Each structure stands twice: as structure tokens, then as C-alpha cells.
Short mmCIF file of C-alpha atoms and ligand atoms in Angstrom, two decimals:
data_model
loop_
_atom_site.label_atom_id
_atom_site.label_comp_id
_atom_site.label_asym_id
_atom_site.label_seq_id
_atom_site.Cartn_x
_atom_site.Cartn_y
_atom_site.Cartn_z
CA MET A 141 105.39 10.63 32.25
CA ASP A 142 108.93 9.78 33.40
CA VAL A 143 109.31 8.86 37.03
CA HIS A 144 112.37 10.50 38.56
CA THR A 145 114.45 8.96 41.30
CA PRO A 146 115.22 11.41 44.13
CA VAL A 147 118.98 11.98 44.20
CA GLN A 148 120.58 10.96 47.50
CA THR A 149 123.82 12.55 48.67
CA LEU A 150 126.74 10.12 48.42
CA ASN A 151 128.84 9.37 51.47
CA HIS A 152 131.92 11.60 51.28
CA THR A 153 133.17 11.17 54.85
CA ALA A 154 136.73 10.21 53.90
CA SER A 155 137.02 12.95 51.25
CA LEU A 156 135.75 15.52 53.72
CA ALA A 157 138.26 14.45 56.39
CA LEU A 158 141.11 14.66 53.87
CA PHE A 159 139.93 18.09 52.71
CA GLU A 160 139.85 19.39 56.31
CA ALA A 161 143.39 18.09 56.86
CA ALA A 162 144.56 19.48 53.52
CA LYS A 163 143.28 22.97 54.31
CA HIS A 164 145.82 23.21 57.17
CA LYS A 165 148.83 22.56 54.93
CA ILE A 166 147.83 23.34 51.34
CA PRO A 167 146.34 26.72 50.34
CA GLY A 168 142.60 26.17 50.04
CA GLY A 169 143.19 22.44 50.53
CA VAL A 170 144.01 21.82 46.86
CA ASN A 171 147.02 22.01 44.56
CA SER A 172 145.11 23.71 41.74
CA PRO A 173 142.22 26.09 42.49
CA VAL A 174 139.63 24.71 40.07
CA ARG A 175 139.62 21.44 42.05
CA ALA A 176 138.16 23.13 45.13
CA PHE A 177 134.49 23.00 43.98
CA LYS A 178 134.22 26.68 45.02
CA SER A 179 131.75 27.71 42.36
CA VAL A 180 129.61 24.56 42.43
CA GLY A 181 129.33 24.12 46.21
CA GLY A 182 130.15 21.06 48.27
CA ASN A 183 133.61 19.68 48.88
CA PRO A 184 136.12 18.15 46.51
CA VAL A 185 136.12 14.42 46.01
CA PHE A 186 139.49 12.87 46.81
CA VAL A 187 140.39 10.37 44.12
CA LYS A 188 141.91 7.03 45.08
CA SER A 189 142.22 5.42 41.67
CA ALA A 190 140.88 5.38 38.14
CA LYS A 191 140.45 2.73 35.47
CA GLY A 192 139.00 3.03 31.98
CA ALA A 193 135.90 5.23 32.11
CA TYR A 194 135.75 5.25 35.93
CA LEU A 195 137.10 7.21 38.84
CA PHE A 196 137.00 5.80 42.39
CA ASP A 197 137.10 8.02 45.47
CA GLU A 198 138.41 7.49 49.01
CA ASP A 199 134.88 6.59 50.20
CA GLY A 200 134.52 3.81 47.62
CA ASN A 201 132.18 5.77 45.33
CA GLN A 202 132.46 5.15 41.61
CA TYR A 203 132.02 7.85 38.96
CA ILE A 204 131.84 7.92 35.18
CA GLU A 205 134.71 10.20 34.20
CA LEU A 206 134.07 13.27 32.05
CA ILE A 207 137.14 15.33 32.97
CA ASN A 208 139.87 12.81 32.15
CA SER A 209 142.63 14.81 33.81
CA TRP A 210 141.49 17.87 31.82
CA GLY A 211 141.99 16.18 28.50
CA PRO A 212 144.93 13.82 28.18
CA MET A 213 143.27 10.52 29.07
CA ILE A 214 141.91 10.10 25.54
CA LEU A 215 142.10 6.31 25.89
CA GLY A 216 140.62 6.32 29.40
CA HIS A 217 142.49 5.79 32.65
CA ALA A 218 145.28 3.29 33.26
CA HIS A 219 145.28 2.10 29.66
CA PRO A 220 147.36 -1.12 29.43
CA LEU A 221 149.52 0.23 26.60
CA ILE A 222 150.60 3.22 28.63
CA GLU A 223 150.91 1.33 31.90
CA GLU A 224 153.18 -1.19 30.20
CA ALA A 225 155.36 1.52 28.63
CA VAL A 226 155.76 3.25 32.00
CA ALA A 227 156.50 -0.01 33.83
CA LYS A 228 159.21 -0.86 31.29
CA ALA A 229 160.77 2.60 31.45
CA ILE A 230 160.85 2.78 35.25
CA VAL A 231 163.41 0.00 35.59
CA ASP A 232 165.88 2.03 33.52
CA GLY A 233 165.84 5.01 35.90
CA LEU A 234 163.58 7.95 36.67
CA SER A 235 165.51 11.02 35.57
CA PHE A 236 168.93 11.71 34.07
CA GLY A 237 169.08 15.40 33.15
CA ALA A 238 170.81 14.17 29.99
CA PRO A 239 169.56 13.44 26.47
CA THR A 240 167.86 10.12 25.70
CA ARG A 241 166.79 8.16 22.63
CA ARG A 242 163.12 8.49 23.60
CA GLU A 243 163.25 12.30 23.32
CA VAL A 244 164.46 12.01 19.73
CA GLU A 245 161.73 9.49 18.92
CA MET A 246 159.08 11.70 20.54
CA ALA A 247 160.26 14.78 18.66
CA ASP A 248 160.04 12.81 15.40
CA LEU A 249 156.55 11.57 16.22
CA ILE A 250 155.23 15.01 17.19
CA CYS A 251 156.66 16.64 14.05
CA GLN A 252 155.15 13.86 11.94
CA MET A 253 151.68 14.13 13.50
CA VAL A 254 151.58 17.96 13.64
CA PRO A 255 153.25 19.11 10.41
CA SER A 256 153.44 22.82 11.38
CA ILE A 257 155.90 21.73 14.09
CA GLU A 258 159.29 21.45 12.39
CA MET A 259 161.28 21.51 15.64
CA VAL A 260 160.13 20.96 19.19
CA ARG A 261 161.41 21.56 22.74
CA MET A 262 160.14 19.43 25.63
CA VAL A 263 159.15 21.10 28.90
CA ASN A 264 157.20 19.93 31.96
CA SER A 265 153.72 21.42 31.62
CA GLY A 266 151.43 23.45 29.41
CA THR A 267 152.14 26.54 31.50
CA GLU A 268 155.85 26.17 30.87
CA ALA A 269 155.18 25.63 27.17
CA THR A 270 153.14 28.83 26.76
CA MET A 271 155.53 30.95 28.87
CA SER A 272 158.47 29.71 26.80
CA ALA A 273 156.65 30.14 23.48
CA ILE A 274 155.96 33.82 24.05
CA ARG A 275 159.53 34.43 25.18
CA VAL A 276 160.71 32.86 21.94
CA ALA A 277 158.21 34.90 19.91
CA ARG A 278 159.44 38.07 21.65
CA GLY A 279 163.08 37.17 21.10
CA TYR A 280 162.45 36.28 17.46
CA THR A 281 160.49 39.44 16.60
CA GLY A 282 162.26 41.86 18.96
CA ARG A 283 158.81 43.07 20.09
CA ASP A 284 157.25 43.06 23.59
CA LYS A 285 153.47 42.94 23.36
CA ILE A 286 151.19 39.95 22.93
CA ILE A 287 147.51 39.58 22.15
CA LYS A 288 145.38 37.01 23.95
CA PHE A 289 141.62 36.51 24.03
CA GLU A 290 139.26 37.18 26.95
CA GLY A 291 138.38 33.88 28.62
CA CYS A 292 141.26 31.95 27.06
CA TYR A 293 143.55 30.39 29.64
CA HIS A 294 147.16 29.58 28.86
CA GLY A 295 148.35 28.42 32.26
CA HIS A 296 149.41 30.63 35.13
CA GLY A 297 152.31 32.56 33.57
CA ASP A 298 152.13 36.28 34.50
CA SER A 299 151.46 37.42 30.93
CA PHE A 300 148.39 35.23 30.64
CA LEU A 301 146.60 36.09 33.90
CA ILE A 302 144.81 38.98 32.24
CA ALA A 303 141.13 38.39 31.46
CA ALA A 304 141.84 34.69 31.87
CA GLY A 305 139.39 31.79 31.80
CA SER A 306 139.34 28.44 33.65
CA GLY A 307 139.86 28.61 37.45
CA VAL A 308 140.64 32.33 37.24
CA ALA A 309 137.19 32.99 35.73
CA THR A 310 135.58 30.47 38.07
CA LEU A 311 136.91 32.28 41.14
CA GLY A 312 136.20 35.72 39.66
CA ILE A 313 139.81 36.97 39.82
CA PRO A 314 140.49 37.69 36.14
CA ASP A 315 143.52 39.90 36.85
CA SER A 316 145.61 38.22 39.54
CA PRO A 317 147.44 40.29 42.19
CA GLY A 318 151.17 39.76 41.81
CA VAL A 319 151.27 40.42 38.09
CA THR A 320 153.28 43.59 37.54
CA LYS A 321 151.80 46.57 35.68
CA GLY A 322 154.57 46.28 33.12
CA VAL A 323 153.65 42.70 32.27
CA ALA A 324 149.93 43.53 32.26
CA ASN A 325 150.52 46.47 29.90
CA ASP A 326 152.23 44.17 27.43
CA THR A 327 149.21 41.85 27.27
CA LEU A 328 146.46 43.14 24.99
CA THR A 329 143.10 41.39 25.00
CA ALA A 330 140.27 41.04 22.52
CA PRO A 331 136.96 39.18 22.60
CA PHE A 332 137.22 35.69 21.06
CA ASN A 333 135.78 35.42 17.54
CA ASP A 334 136.09 39.20 17.01
CA LEU A 335 138.48 39.85 14.11
CA GLU A 336 137.65 43.55 14.03
CA ALA A 337 138.79 43.97 17.65
CA VAL A 338 142.09 42.27 16.76
CA ARG A 339 142.58 44.55 13.74
CA THR A 340 141.97 47.60 15.96
CA LEU A 341 144.54 46.40 18.54
CA VAL A 342 147.10 45.68 15.86
CA ALA A 343 146.60 49.09 14.23
CA ALA A 344 146.96 50.86 17.58
CA ASN A 345 150.17 48.96 18.38
CA LYS A 346 151.81 48.86 14.97
CA GLY A 347 155.12 46.99 14.93
CA GLN A 348 154.93 46.23 18.67
CA ILE A 349 153.10 42.90 18.78
CA ALA A 350 155.28 39.82 19.01
CA ALA A 351 152.63 37.11 19.24
CA LEU A 352 148.97 36.36 19.10
CA ILE A 353 148.11 33.33 21.23
CA LEU A 354 144.80 31.49 21.40
CA GLU A 355 143.10 28.20 22.09
CA PRO A 356 141.86 27.47 18.54
CA VAL A 357 138.89 25.74 20.12
CA VAL A 358 138.51 27.23 23.58
CA GLY A 359 138.07 24.87 26.51
CA ASN A 360 138.67 27.30 29.34
CA MET A 361 135.50 29.42 29.16
CA GLY A 362 133.60 26.24 28.46
CA CYS A 363 133.86 24.85 24.97
CA VAL A 364 133.72 27.64 22.38
CA PRO A 365 134.48 26.87 18.74
CA PRO A 366 136.03 29.38 16.34
CA ALA A 367 133.52 31.14 14.07
CA ASP A 368 133.80 30.57 10.33
CA GLY A 369 136.73 32.57 9.00
CA PHE A 370 138.09 33.51 12.43
CA LEU A 371 141.24 31.38 12.39
CA VAL A 372 142.07 32.16 8.77
CA GLY A 373 141.46 35.86 9.51
CA LEU A 374 143.97 35.70 12.37
CA ARG A 375 146.44 33.87 10.14
CA ASN A 376 146.18 36.66 7.56
CA ILE A 377 146.59 39.46 10.11
CA CYS A 378 149.67 37.75 11.57
CA ASP A 379 151.18 37.27 8.09
CA GLU A 380 150.59 40.92 7.17
CA GLU A 381 152.02 42.26 10.44
CA GLY A 382 154.88 39.82 11.09
CA ILE A 383 153.18 38.55 14.27
CA VAL A 384 153.89 35.01 15.49
CA LEU A 385 150.61 33.06 15.56
CA ILE A 386 150.63 30.60 18.48
CA PHE A 387 147.99 27.90 18.83
CA ASP A 388 147.74 26.72 22.41
CA GLU A 389 146.69 23.12 21.80
CA VAL A 390 147.23 21.94 25.37
CA MET A 391 143.64 20.67 25.38
CA THR A 392 142.89 20.21 21.67
CA GLY A 393 146.19 18.69 20.52
CA PHE A 394 145.89 15.01 19.51
CA ARG A 395 142.30 15.16 20.81
CA LEU A 396 140.28 16.87 18.07
CA ALA A 397 142.32 15.17 15.35
CA LYS A 398 145.69 13.46 15.06
CA GLY A 399 147.16 16.87 14.22
CA GLY A 400 144.92 18.78 16.66
CA ALA A 401 142.61 21.72 15.94
CA GLN A 402 145.05 23.03 13.31
CA GLU A 403 144.44 19.88 11.26
CA LEU A 404 140.67 20.02 11.83
CA TYR A 405 140.41 23.64 10.65
CA GLY A 406 143.27 23.53 8.12
CA ILE A 407 145.24 26.47 9.56
CA LYS A 408 149.00 26.34 10.19
CA PRO A 409 150.17 28.40 13.17
CA ASP A 410 153.79 29.52 13.44
CA MET A 411 154.11 27.92 16.87
CA THR A 412 152.12 25.36 18.87
CA THR A 413 152.05 24.62 22.58
CA LEU A 414 151.11 21.19 23.90
CA GLY A 415 150.75 19.89 27.45
CA LYS A 416 149.90 16.82 29.50
CA ILE A 417 148.36 15.20 26.44
CA ILE A 418 151.81 14.35 25.05
CA GLY A 419 152.63 12.40 28.19
CA GLY A 420 149.42 10.37 28.33
CA GLY A 421 148.72 12.28 31.54
CA MET A 422 152.27 12.47 32.92
CA PRO A 423 153.59 15.97 33.78
CA VAL A 424 154.99 17.13 30.44
CA GLY A 425 154.52 19.72 27.74
CA CYS A 426 156.29 21.05 24.68
CA TYR A 427 156.42 23.99 22.32
CA GLY A 428 157.43 23.91 18.72
CA GLY A 429 156.94 25.41 15.30
CA LYS A 430 158.77 26.78 12.33
CA ARG A 431 162.44 25.84 12.14
CA GLU A 432 163.43 29.47 11.60
CA ILE A 433 161.82 30.43 14.92
CA MET A 434 162.85 27.38 16.94
CA GLU A 435 166.49 27.70 15.89
CA CYS A 436 166.56 30.88 17.98
CA VAL A 437 166.22 28.72 21.14
CA ALA A 438 169.42 28.04 23.15
CA PRO A 439 171.82 26.41 22.58
CA ALA A 440 171.06 26.67 18.83
CA GLY A 441 170.25 30.35 19.34
CA LYS A 442 170.29 32.97 22.08
CA ILE A 443 166.80 32.75 23.61
CA TYR A 444 167.29 30.91 26.88
CA GLN A 445 164.98 28.20 28.16
CA ALA A 446 165.99 25.09 30.11
CA GLY A 447 164.93 22.36 32.56
CA THR A 448 166.43 19.35 34.34
CA LEU A 449 163.22 17.36 34.04
CA SER A 450 162.47 18.37 30.45
CA GLY A 451 162.05 15.24 28.32
CA ASN A 452 161.78 13.09 31.44
CA PRO A 453 162.23 9.44 30.39
CA ILE A 454 159.05 8.13 32.05
CA ALA A 455 156.90 10.91 30.59
CA MET A 456 158.45 10.29 27.16
CA ALA A 457 157.70 6.56 27.40
CA ALA A 458 154.06 7.18 28.33
CA GLY A 459 153.65 9.84 25.67
CA LYS A 460 155.27 7.79 22.95
CA ALA A 461 152.97 4.84 23.69
CA MET A 462 149.86 7.00 23.50
CA LEU A 463 150.82 9.08 20.46
CA THR A 464 151.93 5.97 18.55
CA HIS A 465 148.56 4.39 19.26
CA LEU A 466 146.70 7.51 18.09
CA ASN A 467 148.88 7.75 14.99
CA ASP A 468 148.27 4.11 14.06
CA ASN A 469 144.54 4.05 14.87
CA PRO A 470 142.71 6.96 13.22
CA GLU A 471 139.39 5.25 14.00
CA VAL A 472 139.85 6.60 17.55
CA TYR A 473 138.70 10.00 16.25
CA THR A 474 135.62 8.54 14.57
CA GLN A 475 134.75 6.81 17.82
CA LEU A 476 135.23 10.01 19.85
CA GLU A 477 133.05 11.96 17.40
CA THR A 478 130.29 9.33 17.62
CA THR A 479 130.45 9.29 21.41
CA GLY A 480 130.34 13.10 21.50
CA ALA A 481 127.40 13.31 19.08
CA THR A 482 125.44 10.64 20.98
CA LEU A 483 126.03 12.39 24.29
CA GLU A 484 125.07 15.76 22.81
CA ALA A 485 121.83 14.35 21.37
CA GLY A 486 120.93 12.81 24.74
CA LEU A 487 121.66 16.03 26.63
CA VAL A 488 119.63 18.09 24.14
CA GLN A 489 116.68 15.69 24.38
CA GLY A 490 116.67 15.98 28.17
CA LEU A 491 116.86 19.79 28.09
CA CYS A 492 114.06 20.06 25.51
CA ASP A 493 111.85 17.70 27.53
CA ALA A 494 112.52 19.78 30.65
CA GLY A 495 111.81 23.01 28.76
CA LEU A 496 114.99 24.66 30.03
CA PRO A 497 117.02 27.31 28.17
CA TYR A 498 120.42 25.95 27.20
CA VAL A 499 123.30 26.11 24.77
CA ILE A 500 125.49 23.12 24.03
CA ASN A 501 128.81 23.75 22.31
CA ARG A 502 130.71 20.73 21.08
CA VAL A 503 133.70 20.03 18.90
CA GLY A 504 134.40 16.29 18.70
CA SER A 505 135.07 15.01 22.21
CA MET A 506 135.00 18.46 23.90
CA ILE A 507 131.58 19.57 25.03
CA THR A 508 129.97 22.13 27.40
CA LEU A 509 126.39 22.64 28.50
CA PHE A 510 125.74 26.32 29.27
CA PHE A 511 122.59 27.28 31.17
CA THR A 512 121.82 30.31 29.00
CA ASP A 513 119.46 31.15 26.17
CA GLN A 514 121.96 33.01 24.00
CA SER A 515 124.59 31.51 21.74
CA VAL A 516 128.05 31.33 23.31
CA SER A 517 130.84 32.50 21.03
CA ASN A 518 132.95 34.50 23.48
CA PHE A 519 133.56 35.03 27.19
CA SER A 520 130.82 37.68 27.64
CA ASP A 521 128.33 35.20 26.19
CA ALA A 522 129.64 32.43 28.47
CA LYS A 523 129.12 34.71 31.47
CA THR A 524 125.39 34.97 30.73
CA SER A 525 125.10 31.38 32.01
CA ASP A 526 123.22 30.70 35.21
CA THR A 527 126.17 29.48 37.27
CA GLU A 528 123.98 28.82 40.34
CA LYS A 529 121.94 26.42 38.26
CA PHE A 530 125.11 24.82 36.91
CA GLY A 531 126.27 24.28 40.52
CA ARG A 532 123.03 22.52 41.44
CA TYR A 533 123.20 20.45 38.26
CA PHE A 534 126.84 19.54 38.98
CA ARG A 535 125.97 18.30 42.50
CA LEU A 536 122.98 16.30 41.27
CA MET A 537 125.17 14.65 38.64
CA LEU A 538 128.01 13.97 41.10
CA ASN A 539 125.60 12.31 43.51
CA GLN A 540 124.47 10.05 40.68
CA GLY A 541 128.06 9.03 39.97
CA ILE A 542 128.84 11.35 37.06
CA TYR A 543 132.05 13.36 37.42
CA LEU A 544 131.81 16.68 35.55
CA ALA A 545 134.26 19.57 35.59
CA PRO A 546 133.43 21.58 38.74
CA SER A 547 132.86 24.87 36.89
CA GLN A 548 130.67 26.29 34.16
CA TYR A 549 133.84 27.64 32.54
CA GLU A 550 135.37 24.29 31.62
CA ALA A 551 134.72 21.58 29.03
CA MET A 552 133.94 17.90 29.38
CA PHE A 553 136.56 15.64 27.80
CA LEU A 554 135.39 12.27 26.54
CA SER A 555 137.51 9.13 26.23
CA THR A 556 137.38 6.01 24.09
CA ALA A 557 136.66 4.06 27.29
CA LEU A 558 133.09 5.42 27.26
CA THR A 559 130.65 2.87 25.84
CA PRO A 560 127.09 3.47 24.59
CA GLU A 561 125.94 2.07 27.97
CA HIS A 562 127.94 4.74 29.80
CA ILE A 563 126.36 7.42 27.62
CA ASN A 564 122.88 6.03 28.41
CA THR A 565 123.71 6.17 32.11
CA ILE A 566 124.94 9.77 31.82
CA VAL A 567 121.84 10.85 29.88
CA ALA A 568 119.51 9.15 32.38
CA ALA A 569 121.29 10.94 35.25
CA HIS A 570 121.09 14.22 33.32
CA LYS A 571 117.31 13.87 32.86
CA ASN A 572 116.92 13.02 36.52
CA ALA A 573 119.06 16.02 37.52
CA LEU A 574 117.13 18.42 35.30
CA ALA A 575 113.87 17.26 36.86
CA GLN A 576 115.22 18.18 40.29
CA LEU A 577 117.09 21.40 39.54
N1 LIG B 815 141.22 24.36 32.62
C1 LIG B 815 142.39 23.87 33.28
C2 LIG B 815 143.20 23.06 32.35
N2 LIG B 815 143.61 23.79 31.22
C3 LIG B 815 141.97 23.17 34.53
C4 LIG B 815 143.08 22.52 35.27
C5 LIG B 815 143.63 23.28 36.42
O1 LIG B 815 143.69 24.51 36.37
O2 LIG B 815 144.00 22.62 37.39
#
């Protein structure tokens, strides 16, 4: 019989003091709600630094990193290639609000790696990318409505805060106050993986739907892969009805394959949105797609979208270093798949030994453990999870130095900095946590 080590609570004195101070000046003490640990209990850990597979907090605790800034740190933290590129760029100036060579090189690289993107516009975040993409889709089609899926999260733009996942689902406020009825009425929702529901919406709103947007592999209700035939079914519906198909690849882009989920599943969307991943973690995003659509964007066309910081030189330098590395080293994806499969096998073993009901969804280096006994293929399924149990599990893992996403409705993101030894450590902590749930 395994002997389990009782989990001691780590010292979080400095984090706690910072959180108390933060609550006086920052709403809820955090600059993005999901960081507040609200659904898992306890208080947020304040990060001091990160390197490779590790995160270090203000109290000197060390954690193995499984969030990786919600996806972009594919190569782990403070990777020398990216650090060097940023250091070199900084001496040339921080922001110009004018075009630069690096933006042209980045646009070339993105179009090369994601062939459905024929033209691309840089913005500053994934939220900005998705908000801009639907404006362009509306301008291009002359239609107002969009379809999104329950539990998908596309940033905090008004149109997307309807039946949203991520922090919105975590805090139980799926339809945020402040979103006007008009905007809400233009957002139609369907359950993920339900083609019939989409067909019904399209038939009931004939000629009115500008865009259908989705995370092709969802990360924001936990990891939920597309069912066989789902993505191709959506592609066909959009073709038949003249609807712009938008893949939100803020989390999956350059992570699941060089060309993102669209390469993995062999489906070409009309438009793609990307986020922090194209800046190696710097604040950046972009949207792009078919030339015919993108040429409608000002100043080439009449659909307005702009930004002083768009294509920021430091973000471009970091992004170019990371994307070039991914482009030149396809073995990164084999390594991420192996790491993901090894972690999954270890987690499954622990859960079977403990005799606990579970579902693990994984696509490559995105993975979620749901505490439920029914398969999870949409948001209703995800909500059958025992979130209390997830909270206890989260705290037991944190206190053993494993940093998971602080919500059942998020995915873990693995990096190439994780070694087999790290995976062994995570699995040992997992077994220990399960024994003490
Ligand atoms: N699921 C979010 C990223 N797509 C979490 C990050 C945040 O909201 O701060």
C-alpha cells in the first residue's frame, strides 16, 4: 500500500499581505477575475518570477507551472531566445506608433505558418482580436447577428459575454450586467458539438448571421475537443449560408500544431484570431483571414479598426523569436504530445487507483481533469463536475508546489520545459492529493 505524505499548507504570508493591499485599490484585488482563486478557495499567489518550468512566489515558494500564462509560454518561462530578442529590441525604442520592419516580417511568418491567413492585422490582445474580427465579419456580410457556443470564451467584448466560459463561468455570471439588450439579442448561442442546434439557429435567422465563432478545441470550459465531423459540419453550414467562420485560436494557435487546431483537424476557417501566443507572452494579438475579407479593413477598406500600440516593436521581437523557433523545430510538437500523453497516463493511473469518477480531456498539450462520471463534450457536461472537489484538489496540489489553473473551467497548458522528472513529481503529488481529498 502507498504511504501518503500529509500535505502541509505553504507559507503565503507575503502573498496574503499583497492581496489585502491590492483589494483596497484594485477591484477584487486582481487585474483579471480568474486569478482571484474565488472558486477554489484560499488566496491568490503573488508571482515574483518564473524560469523554465517553474514559478516563484513572493514567499519564496517554487511551483511547477501548468498554466504558462494561459498558453503562450510553450517553451517555458524566460526562454533565452525570447529574452535575447526582447533585450535587443528594447535598445531601439519601446513604441513608435509607426510601421516597422518587424511587423512585415511577423505578418509574413504568420501567413506562412497558418495558410488560411492571407492577410493579418496586429492588435494588442485576444479580446481586441475577437472584437475586431466580428466587426469585420459584420461589415463584410452586412449582417448583424453572430453565433457563439455555450462555454466558449472569446475575451470580454460585449458580444461574447453571453453564456461565456472561463472566469465568467467560474464566477457564475454568464451574462454580465452592462451588456446592452441589443448586443445580447445579436448573439445567438448553441451547445458545443451540436450541429443540429446550429442548423436550427441558422434556419430561424436566415440571411442575418454574419459570423460563427468558436474555439476549435475549447479551453475555456476546461479542455473540450470537437466531436468527429463537428468542424467540417460547421464549415459546410457557413459555406451554404455565406457565414464567416471564425476560429478563435488564442489558446490553440501555434500550440496544438504549427498551424494551430485548423492544421490538426484540416479545416480552413475564413478568419482566425490569435492572442498572447504570437508575442511569446507579451501583450499582443492579431486577426486575419481571407484576403477578400481583410481588404475591407481600413485603410484598405471602410471597416475601421486602429491602435497606437498595435504591432508594438518589443512584442513583435518576442513573437518573431518564438514563432521562428516553432517553425524551424517541428519536434517541439512531438515533445509536447509525449509530455501530454505521459501526464495523462499518470493522472489516469492515480484516479483509477483511488477509485474516483473522472473524465480527462486532452488534445496535445492542453488537458483538463473533470471530477465527473459523464463524458464532457459541451458546457452542460462540464458543469456536472464536482467543483468543490476540484477546489480541494487544487489546494492540495498548490501546497505540494504544483500550479494548476484556479478553476474547473480552464485547461492546463504544458511547456517544453517540463521534463519526465517534472511529470513524475506532478503525478506523485496528484496521487497524494487524491488520497487526501
Ligand atoms: N481563460 C482565460 C484565457 N483565455 C483566462 C485568463 C484570464 O481571463 O485572465
